[in-house]
Short mmCIF file of C-alpha atoms in Angstrom, two decimals:
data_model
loop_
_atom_site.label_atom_id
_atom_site.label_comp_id
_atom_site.label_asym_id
_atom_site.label_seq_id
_atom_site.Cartn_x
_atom_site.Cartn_y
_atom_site.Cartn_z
CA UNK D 1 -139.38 77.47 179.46
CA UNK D 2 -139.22 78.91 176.08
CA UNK D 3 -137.05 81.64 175.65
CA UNK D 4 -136.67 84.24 172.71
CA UNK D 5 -134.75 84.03 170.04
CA UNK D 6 -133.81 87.36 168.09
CA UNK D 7 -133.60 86.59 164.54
CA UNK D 8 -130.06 87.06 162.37
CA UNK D 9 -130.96 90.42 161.47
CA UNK D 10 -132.90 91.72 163.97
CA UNK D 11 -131.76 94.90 166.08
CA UNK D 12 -128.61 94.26 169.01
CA UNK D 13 -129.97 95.25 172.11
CA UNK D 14 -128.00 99.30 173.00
CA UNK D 15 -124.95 97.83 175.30
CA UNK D 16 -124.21 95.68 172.41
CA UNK D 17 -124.14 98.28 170.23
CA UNK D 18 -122.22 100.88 172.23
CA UNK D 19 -119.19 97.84 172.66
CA UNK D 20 -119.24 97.36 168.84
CA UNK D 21 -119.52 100.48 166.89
CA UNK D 22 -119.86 103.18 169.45
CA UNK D 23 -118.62 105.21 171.99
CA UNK D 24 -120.32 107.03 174.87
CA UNK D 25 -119.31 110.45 175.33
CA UNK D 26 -117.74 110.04 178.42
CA UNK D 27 -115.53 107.02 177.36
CA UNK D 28 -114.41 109.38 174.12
CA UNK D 29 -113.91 112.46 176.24
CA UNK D 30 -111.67 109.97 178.97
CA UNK D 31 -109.76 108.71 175.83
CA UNK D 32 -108.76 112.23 174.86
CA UNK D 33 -108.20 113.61 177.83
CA UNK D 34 -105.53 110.48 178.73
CA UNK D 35 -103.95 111.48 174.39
CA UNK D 36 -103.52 115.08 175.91
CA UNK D 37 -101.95 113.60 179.28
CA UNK D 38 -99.22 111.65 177.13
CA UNK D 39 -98.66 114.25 174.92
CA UNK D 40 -98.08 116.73 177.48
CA UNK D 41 -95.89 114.74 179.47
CA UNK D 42 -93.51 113.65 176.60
CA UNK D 43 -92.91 117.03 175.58
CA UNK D 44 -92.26 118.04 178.81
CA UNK D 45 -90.06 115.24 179.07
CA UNK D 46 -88.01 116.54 175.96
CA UNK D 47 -88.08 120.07 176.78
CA UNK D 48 -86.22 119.10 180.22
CA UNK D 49 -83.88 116.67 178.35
CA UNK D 50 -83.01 119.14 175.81
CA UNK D 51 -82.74 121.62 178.62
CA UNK D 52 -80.31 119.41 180.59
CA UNK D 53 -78.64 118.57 177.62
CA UNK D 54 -77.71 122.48 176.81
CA UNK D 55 -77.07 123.00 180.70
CA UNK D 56 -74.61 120.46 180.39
CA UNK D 57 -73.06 122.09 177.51
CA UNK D 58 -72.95 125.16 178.13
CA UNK D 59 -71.10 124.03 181.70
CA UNK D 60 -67.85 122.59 179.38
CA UNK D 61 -66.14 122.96 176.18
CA UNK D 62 -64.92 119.90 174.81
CA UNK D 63 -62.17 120.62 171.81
CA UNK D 64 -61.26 117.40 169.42
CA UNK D 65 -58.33 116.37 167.26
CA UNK D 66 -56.27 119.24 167.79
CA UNK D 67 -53.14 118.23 165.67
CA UNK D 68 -49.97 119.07 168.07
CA UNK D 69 -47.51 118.15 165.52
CA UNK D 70 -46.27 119.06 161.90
CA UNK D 71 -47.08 117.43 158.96
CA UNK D 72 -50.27 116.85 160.77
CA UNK D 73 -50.60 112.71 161.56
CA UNK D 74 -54.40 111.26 162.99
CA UNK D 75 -52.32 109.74 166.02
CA UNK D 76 -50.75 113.08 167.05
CA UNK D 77 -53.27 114.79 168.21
CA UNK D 78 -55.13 115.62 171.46
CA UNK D 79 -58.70 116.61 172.93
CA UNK D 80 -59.18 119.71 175.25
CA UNK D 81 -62.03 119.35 178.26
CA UNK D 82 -62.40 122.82 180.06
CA UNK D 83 -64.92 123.90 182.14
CA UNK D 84 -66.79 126.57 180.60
CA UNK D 85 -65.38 130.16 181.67
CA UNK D 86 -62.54 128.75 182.51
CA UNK D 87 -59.59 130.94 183.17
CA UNK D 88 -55.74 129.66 184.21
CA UNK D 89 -57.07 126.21 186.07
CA UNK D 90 -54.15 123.62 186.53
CA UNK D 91 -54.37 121.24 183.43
CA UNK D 92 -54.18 117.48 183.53
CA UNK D 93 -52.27 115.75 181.00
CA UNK D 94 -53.52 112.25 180.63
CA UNK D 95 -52.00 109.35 178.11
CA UNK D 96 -53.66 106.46 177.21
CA UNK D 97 -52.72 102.66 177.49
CA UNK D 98 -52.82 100.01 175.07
CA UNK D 99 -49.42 98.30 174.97
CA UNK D 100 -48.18 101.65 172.72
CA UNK D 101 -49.67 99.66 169.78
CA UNK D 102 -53.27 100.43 170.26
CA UNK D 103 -55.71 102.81 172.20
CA UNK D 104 -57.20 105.97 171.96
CA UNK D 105 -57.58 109.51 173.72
CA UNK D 106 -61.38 108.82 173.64
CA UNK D 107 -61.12 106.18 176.04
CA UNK D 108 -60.97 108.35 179.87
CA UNK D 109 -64.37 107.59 181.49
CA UNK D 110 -65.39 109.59 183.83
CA UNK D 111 -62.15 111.46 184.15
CA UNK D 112 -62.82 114.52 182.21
CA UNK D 113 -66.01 115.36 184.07
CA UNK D 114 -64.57 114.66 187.16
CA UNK D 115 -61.57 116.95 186.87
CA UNK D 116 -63.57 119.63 185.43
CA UNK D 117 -65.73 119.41 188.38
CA UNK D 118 -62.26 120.08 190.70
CA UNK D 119 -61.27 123.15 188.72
CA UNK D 120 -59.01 121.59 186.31
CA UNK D 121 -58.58 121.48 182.45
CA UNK D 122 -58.35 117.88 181.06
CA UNK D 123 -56.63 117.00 178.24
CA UNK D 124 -55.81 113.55 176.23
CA UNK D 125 -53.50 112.50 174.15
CA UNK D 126 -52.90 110.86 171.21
CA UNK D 127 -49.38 108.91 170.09
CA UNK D 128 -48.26 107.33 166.88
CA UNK D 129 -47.79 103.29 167.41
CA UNK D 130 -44.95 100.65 167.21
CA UNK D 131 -44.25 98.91 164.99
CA UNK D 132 -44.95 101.87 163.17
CA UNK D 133 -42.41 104.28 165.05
CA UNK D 134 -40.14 103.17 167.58
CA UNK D 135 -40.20 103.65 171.36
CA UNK D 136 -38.38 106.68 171.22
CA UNK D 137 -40.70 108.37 169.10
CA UNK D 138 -43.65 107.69 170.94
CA UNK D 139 -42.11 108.99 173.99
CA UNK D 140 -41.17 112.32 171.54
CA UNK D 141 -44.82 112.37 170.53
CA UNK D 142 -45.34 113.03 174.48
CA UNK D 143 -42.95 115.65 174.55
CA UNK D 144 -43.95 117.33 171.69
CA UNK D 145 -48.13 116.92 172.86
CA UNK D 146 -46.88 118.50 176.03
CA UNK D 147 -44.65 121.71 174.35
CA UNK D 148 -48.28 122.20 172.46
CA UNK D 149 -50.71 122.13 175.75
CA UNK D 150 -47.56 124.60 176.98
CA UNK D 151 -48.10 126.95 174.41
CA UNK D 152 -51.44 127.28 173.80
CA UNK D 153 -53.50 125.77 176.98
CA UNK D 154 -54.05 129.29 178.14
CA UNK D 155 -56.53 129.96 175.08
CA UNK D 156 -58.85 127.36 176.76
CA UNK D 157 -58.17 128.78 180.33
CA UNK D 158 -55.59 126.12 181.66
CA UNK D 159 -52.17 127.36 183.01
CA UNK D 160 -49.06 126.13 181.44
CA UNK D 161 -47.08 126.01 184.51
CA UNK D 162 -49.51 123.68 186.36
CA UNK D 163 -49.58 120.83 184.17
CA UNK D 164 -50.03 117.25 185.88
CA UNK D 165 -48.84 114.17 183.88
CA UNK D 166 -50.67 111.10 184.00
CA UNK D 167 -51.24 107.58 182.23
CA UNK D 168 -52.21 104.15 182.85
CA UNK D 169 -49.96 100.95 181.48
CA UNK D 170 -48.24 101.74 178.50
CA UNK D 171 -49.70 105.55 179.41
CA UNK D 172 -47.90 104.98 182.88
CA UNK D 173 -44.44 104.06 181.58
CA UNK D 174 -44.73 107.03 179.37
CA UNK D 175 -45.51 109.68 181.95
CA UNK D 176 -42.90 108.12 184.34
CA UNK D 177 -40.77 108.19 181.78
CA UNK D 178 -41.18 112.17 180.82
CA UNK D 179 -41.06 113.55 184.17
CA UNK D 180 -37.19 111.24 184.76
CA UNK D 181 -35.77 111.70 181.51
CA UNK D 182 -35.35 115.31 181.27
CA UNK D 183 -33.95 115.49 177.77
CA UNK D 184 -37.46 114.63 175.40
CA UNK D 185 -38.76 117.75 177.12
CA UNK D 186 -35.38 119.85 176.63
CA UNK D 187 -35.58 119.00 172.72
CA UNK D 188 -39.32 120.61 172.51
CA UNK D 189 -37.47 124.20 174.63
CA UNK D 190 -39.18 122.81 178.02
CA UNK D 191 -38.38 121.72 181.57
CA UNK D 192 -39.33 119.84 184.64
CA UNK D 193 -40.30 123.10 186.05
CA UNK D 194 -43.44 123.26 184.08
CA UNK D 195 -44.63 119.63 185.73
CA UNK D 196 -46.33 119.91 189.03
CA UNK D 197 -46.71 116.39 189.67
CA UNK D 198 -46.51 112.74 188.07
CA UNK D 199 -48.97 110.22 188.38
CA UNK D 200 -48.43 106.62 186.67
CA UNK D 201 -51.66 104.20 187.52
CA UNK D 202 -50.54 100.31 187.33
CA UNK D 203 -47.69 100.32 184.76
CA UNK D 204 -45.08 97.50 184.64
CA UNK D 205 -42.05 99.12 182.85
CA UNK D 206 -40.48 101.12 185.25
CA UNK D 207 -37.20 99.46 185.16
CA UNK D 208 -37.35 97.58 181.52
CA UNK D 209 -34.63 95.13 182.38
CA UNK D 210 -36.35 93.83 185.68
CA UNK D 211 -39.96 93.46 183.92
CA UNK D 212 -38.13 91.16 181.35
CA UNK D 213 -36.05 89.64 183.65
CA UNK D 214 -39.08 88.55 185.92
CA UNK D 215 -41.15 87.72 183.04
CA UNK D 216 -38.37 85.19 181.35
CA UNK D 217 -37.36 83.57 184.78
CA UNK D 218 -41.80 83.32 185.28
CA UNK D 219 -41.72 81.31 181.56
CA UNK D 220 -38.82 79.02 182.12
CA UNK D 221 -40.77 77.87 185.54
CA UNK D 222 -43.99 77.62 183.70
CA UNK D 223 -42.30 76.30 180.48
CA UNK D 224 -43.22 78.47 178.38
CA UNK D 225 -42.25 79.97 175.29
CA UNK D 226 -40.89 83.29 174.23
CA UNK D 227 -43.50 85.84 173.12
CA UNK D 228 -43.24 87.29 169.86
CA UNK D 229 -44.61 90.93 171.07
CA UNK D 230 -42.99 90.60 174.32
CA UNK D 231 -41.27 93.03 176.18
CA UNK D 232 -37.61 92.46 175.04
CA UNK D 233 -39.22 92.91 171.68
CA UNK D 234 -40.75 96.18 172.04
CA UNK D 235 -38.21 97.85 173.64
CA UNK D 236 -35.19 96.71 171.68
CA UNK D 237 -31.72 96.04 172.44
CA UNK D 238 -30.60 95.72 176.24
CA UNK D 239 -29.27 99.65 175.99
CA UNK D 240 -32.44 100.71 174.98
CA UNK D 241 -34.21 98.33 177.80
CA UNK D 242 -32.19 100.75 180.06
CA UNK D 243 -32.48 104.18 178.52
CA UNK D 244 -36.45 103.87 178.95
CA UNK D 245 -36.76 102.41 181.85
CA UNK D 246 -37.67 105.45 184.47
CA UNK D 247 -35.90 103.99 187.57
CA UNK D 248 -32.17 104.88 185.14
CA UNK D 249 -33.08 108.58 185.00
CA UNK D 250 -33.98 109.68 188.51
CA UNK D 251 -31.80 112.06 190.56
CA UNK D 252 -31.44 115.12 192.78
CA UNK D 253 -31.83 118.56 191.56
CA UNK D 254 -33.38 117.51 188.12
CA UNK D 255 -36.49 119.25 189.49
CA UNK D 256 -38.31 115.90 189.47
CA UNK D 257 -41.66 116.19 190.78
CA UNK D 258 -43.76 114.60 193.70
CA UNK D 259 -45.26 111.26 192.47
CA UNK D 260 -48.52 109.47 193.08
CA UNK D 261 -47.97 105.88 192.03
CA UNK D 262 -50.99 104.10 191.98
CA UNK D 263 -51.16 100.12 191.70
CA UNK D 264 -53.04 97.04 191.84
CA UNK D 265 -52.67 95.18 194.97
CA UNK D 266 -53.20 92.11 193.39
CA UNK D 267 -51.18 92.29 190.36
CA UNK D 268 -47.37 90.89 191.35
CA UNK D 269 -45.79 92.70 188.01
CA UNK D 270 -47.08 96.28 188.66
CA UNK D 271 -46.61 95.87 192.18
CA UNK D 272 -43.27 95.28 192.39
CA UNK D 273 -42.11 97.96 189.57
CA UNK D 274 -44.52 100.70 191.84
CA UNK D 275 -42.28 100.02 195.15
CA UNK D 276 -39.42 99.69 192.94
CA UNK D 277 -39.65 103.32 191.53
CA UNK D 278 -41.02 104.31 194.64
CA UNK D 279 -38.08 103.16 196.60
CA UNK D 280 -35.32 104.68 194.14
CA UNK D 281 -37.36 108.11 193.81
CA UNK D 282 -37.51 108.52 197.69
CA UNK D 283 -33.84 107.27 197.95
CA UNK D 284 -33.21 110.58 195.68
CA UNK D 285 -35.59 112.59 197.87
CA UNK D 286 -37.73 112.83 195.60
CA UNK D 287 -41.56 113.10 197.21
CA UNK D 288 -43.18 109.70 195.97
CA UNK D 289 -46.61 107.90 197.37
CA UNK D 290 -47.91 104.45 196.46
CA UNK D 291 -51.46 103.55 196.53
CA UNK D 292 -52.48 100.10 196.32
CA UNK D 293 -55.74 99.70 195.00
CA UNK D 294 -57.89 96.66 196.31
CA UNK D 295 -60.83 94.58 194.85
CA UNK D 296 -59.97 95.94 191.39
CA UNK D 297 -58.16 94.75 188.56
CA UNK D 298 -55.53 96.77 185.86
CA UNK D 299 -58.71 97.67 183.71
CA UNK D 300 -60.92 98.84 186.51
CA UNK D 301 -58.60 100.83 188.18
CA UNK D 302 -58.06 102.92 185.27
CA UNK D 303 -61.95 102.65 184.29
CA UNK D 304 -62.92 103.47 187.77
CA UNK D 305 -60.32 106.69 188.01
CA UNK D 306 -62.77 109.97 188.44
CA UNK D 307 -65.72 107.88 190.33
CA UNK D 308 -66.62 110.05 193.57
CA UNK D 309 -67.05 106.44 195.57
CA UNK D 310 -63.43 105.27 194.10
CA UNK D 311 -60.79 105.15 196.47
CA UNK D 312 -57.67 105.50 194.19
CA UNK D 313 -60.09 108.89 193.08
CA UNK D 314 -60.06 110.22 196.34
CA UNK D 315 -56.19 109.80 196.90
CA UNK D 316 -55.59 111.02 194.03
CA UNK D 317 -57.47 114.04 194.05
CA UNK D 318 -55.47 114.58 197.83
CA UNK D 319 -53.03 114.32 196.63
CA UNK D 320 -52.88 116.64 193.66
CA UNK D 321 -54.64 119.25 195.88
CA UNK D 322 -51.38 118.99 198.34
CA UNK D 323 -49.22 119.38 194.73
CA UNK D 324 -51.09 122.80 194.11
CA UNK D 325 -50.42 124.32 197.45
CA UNK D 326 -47.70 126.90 197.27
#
């Protein structure tokens, strides 16, 4: 059968035509009614983002680089978390790890919201480093970060007698080391009394001689050598090993307060300097609780500290809520 053949430039049949160079009127009025969808729904989509976004600010005031020293140094300062309106809340006083030669009050998670969300005002801390400045000094730094949040917290609605220490690691030694040692606080014009509770999460230097003491007698086994940055190093003679160790400071009628020691159950070191402070506090009747944190490791607990599902979270926000009762 012979069949047609349309020549090169003859005329394309109308559904060619429509597929090449034109389009019906109810494809084009399809096309711009789906433009309108998408347009509507991404502005939409803003407008509720933005409007979450200033919800979320307007529920907090977050305060940066306050400096809490004189001349004013980038490592002594502090950031303020309050919720908004907030008006004399108990304030949490949190120090960062980082083997005091590194770390950063930036660093807290979800802690901040989390707090904030229990009625509290958060604040964190800044120190200057070693090498740079010696133990003592950072440990001053603390003192002097807390005689600031004492003096001024109220302007941000926190109460300066409530204040709860906290820290994890090097952060952990620190606080311990604050709330025992009565005398970096006397030098700034303060006292215990101000401290309602101390919470340390998974530090190792507790007692300073036994840390080093376990670590060498570990190396030796292992055969191992010395570490340059080691403990012995950073902490100096064997009288200074003592003086900052937390465990040499504790005793009746300081006006200590209640501790929450949190730990990794896993982690031998920190475990055995928690039940070690624990033991001597509670010796001196001092109120002190361990928590042992499971399936977690000394990054995670601190990483996971504020997390509504987090167990160390919810002992921790027990206990502090037994520390505010009168």
């Amino acid at each position: 059968m012979h069949r047609p053949v349309h020549p090169r430039n003859s005329q394309q049949p109308r559904s060619e035509r429509a597929l090449v160079g034109h389009t019906p009127p109810l494809v084009a009025t399809d096309h711009l009614a789906f433009i309108l969808f998408t347009a509507v729904k991404f502005v939409l989509a803003l407008t509720l983002t933005t409007s979450a976004f200033l919800t979320a600010t307007k529920a907090q005031n977050v305060t940066r680089d306050i400096p809490y020293a004189e001349p004013v140094n980038e490592r002594q300062t502090l950031d303020i978390h309050a919720p908004a309106a907030a008006k004399e809340l108990p304030v949490v006083f949190w120090i960062h790890g980082g083997g005091w030669e590194n770390g950063d009050k930036t660093r807290v998670t979800d802690k901040p919201r989390a707090f904030m969300e229990k009625g509290f005002v958060f604040v964190s801390t800044n120190h200057r480093f070693r090498p740079h400045v010696p133990m003592e000094e950072i440990v001053r730094d603390i003192a002097r970060s807390i005689r600031w949040v004492h003096e001024h917290i109220a302007r941000y609605g926190g109460d300066p007698t409530r204040i709860f220490v906290m820290g994890h690691s090097s952060g952990a030694q620190l606080a311990a080391l604050i709330c025992t040692d009565d005398r970096y606080l006397k030098a700034e014009g303060l006292s215990l009394r101000f401290i309602k509770a101390c919470v340390p999460v998974d530090g190792d230097t507790y007692d300073v001689p036994l840390m080093i003491a376990t670590a060498e007698a570990r190396r030796k086994e292992r055969n191992q050598p010395e570490p340059k940055f080691g403990h012995r190093a950073k902490f100096g003679t064997p009288d200074r090993h003592y003086d900052l160790s937390a465990v040499n400071h504790v005793a009746r009628d300081k006006g200590i307060p209640p501790f929450l020691l949190i730990h990794v159950a896993g982690h031998a070191d920190t475990t055995a300097q928690a039940r070690r402070l624990h033991h001597v506090l509670t010796a001196a009747g001092i109120s002190a609780t361990l928590f042992a944190g499971h399936d977690t490791d000394h990054l995670k607990i601190n990483h996971h500290l504020g997390r509504s599902d987090d167990e160390a979270t919810q002992t921790l926000f027990s206990f502090v809520a037994t520390a505010l009762q009168p």
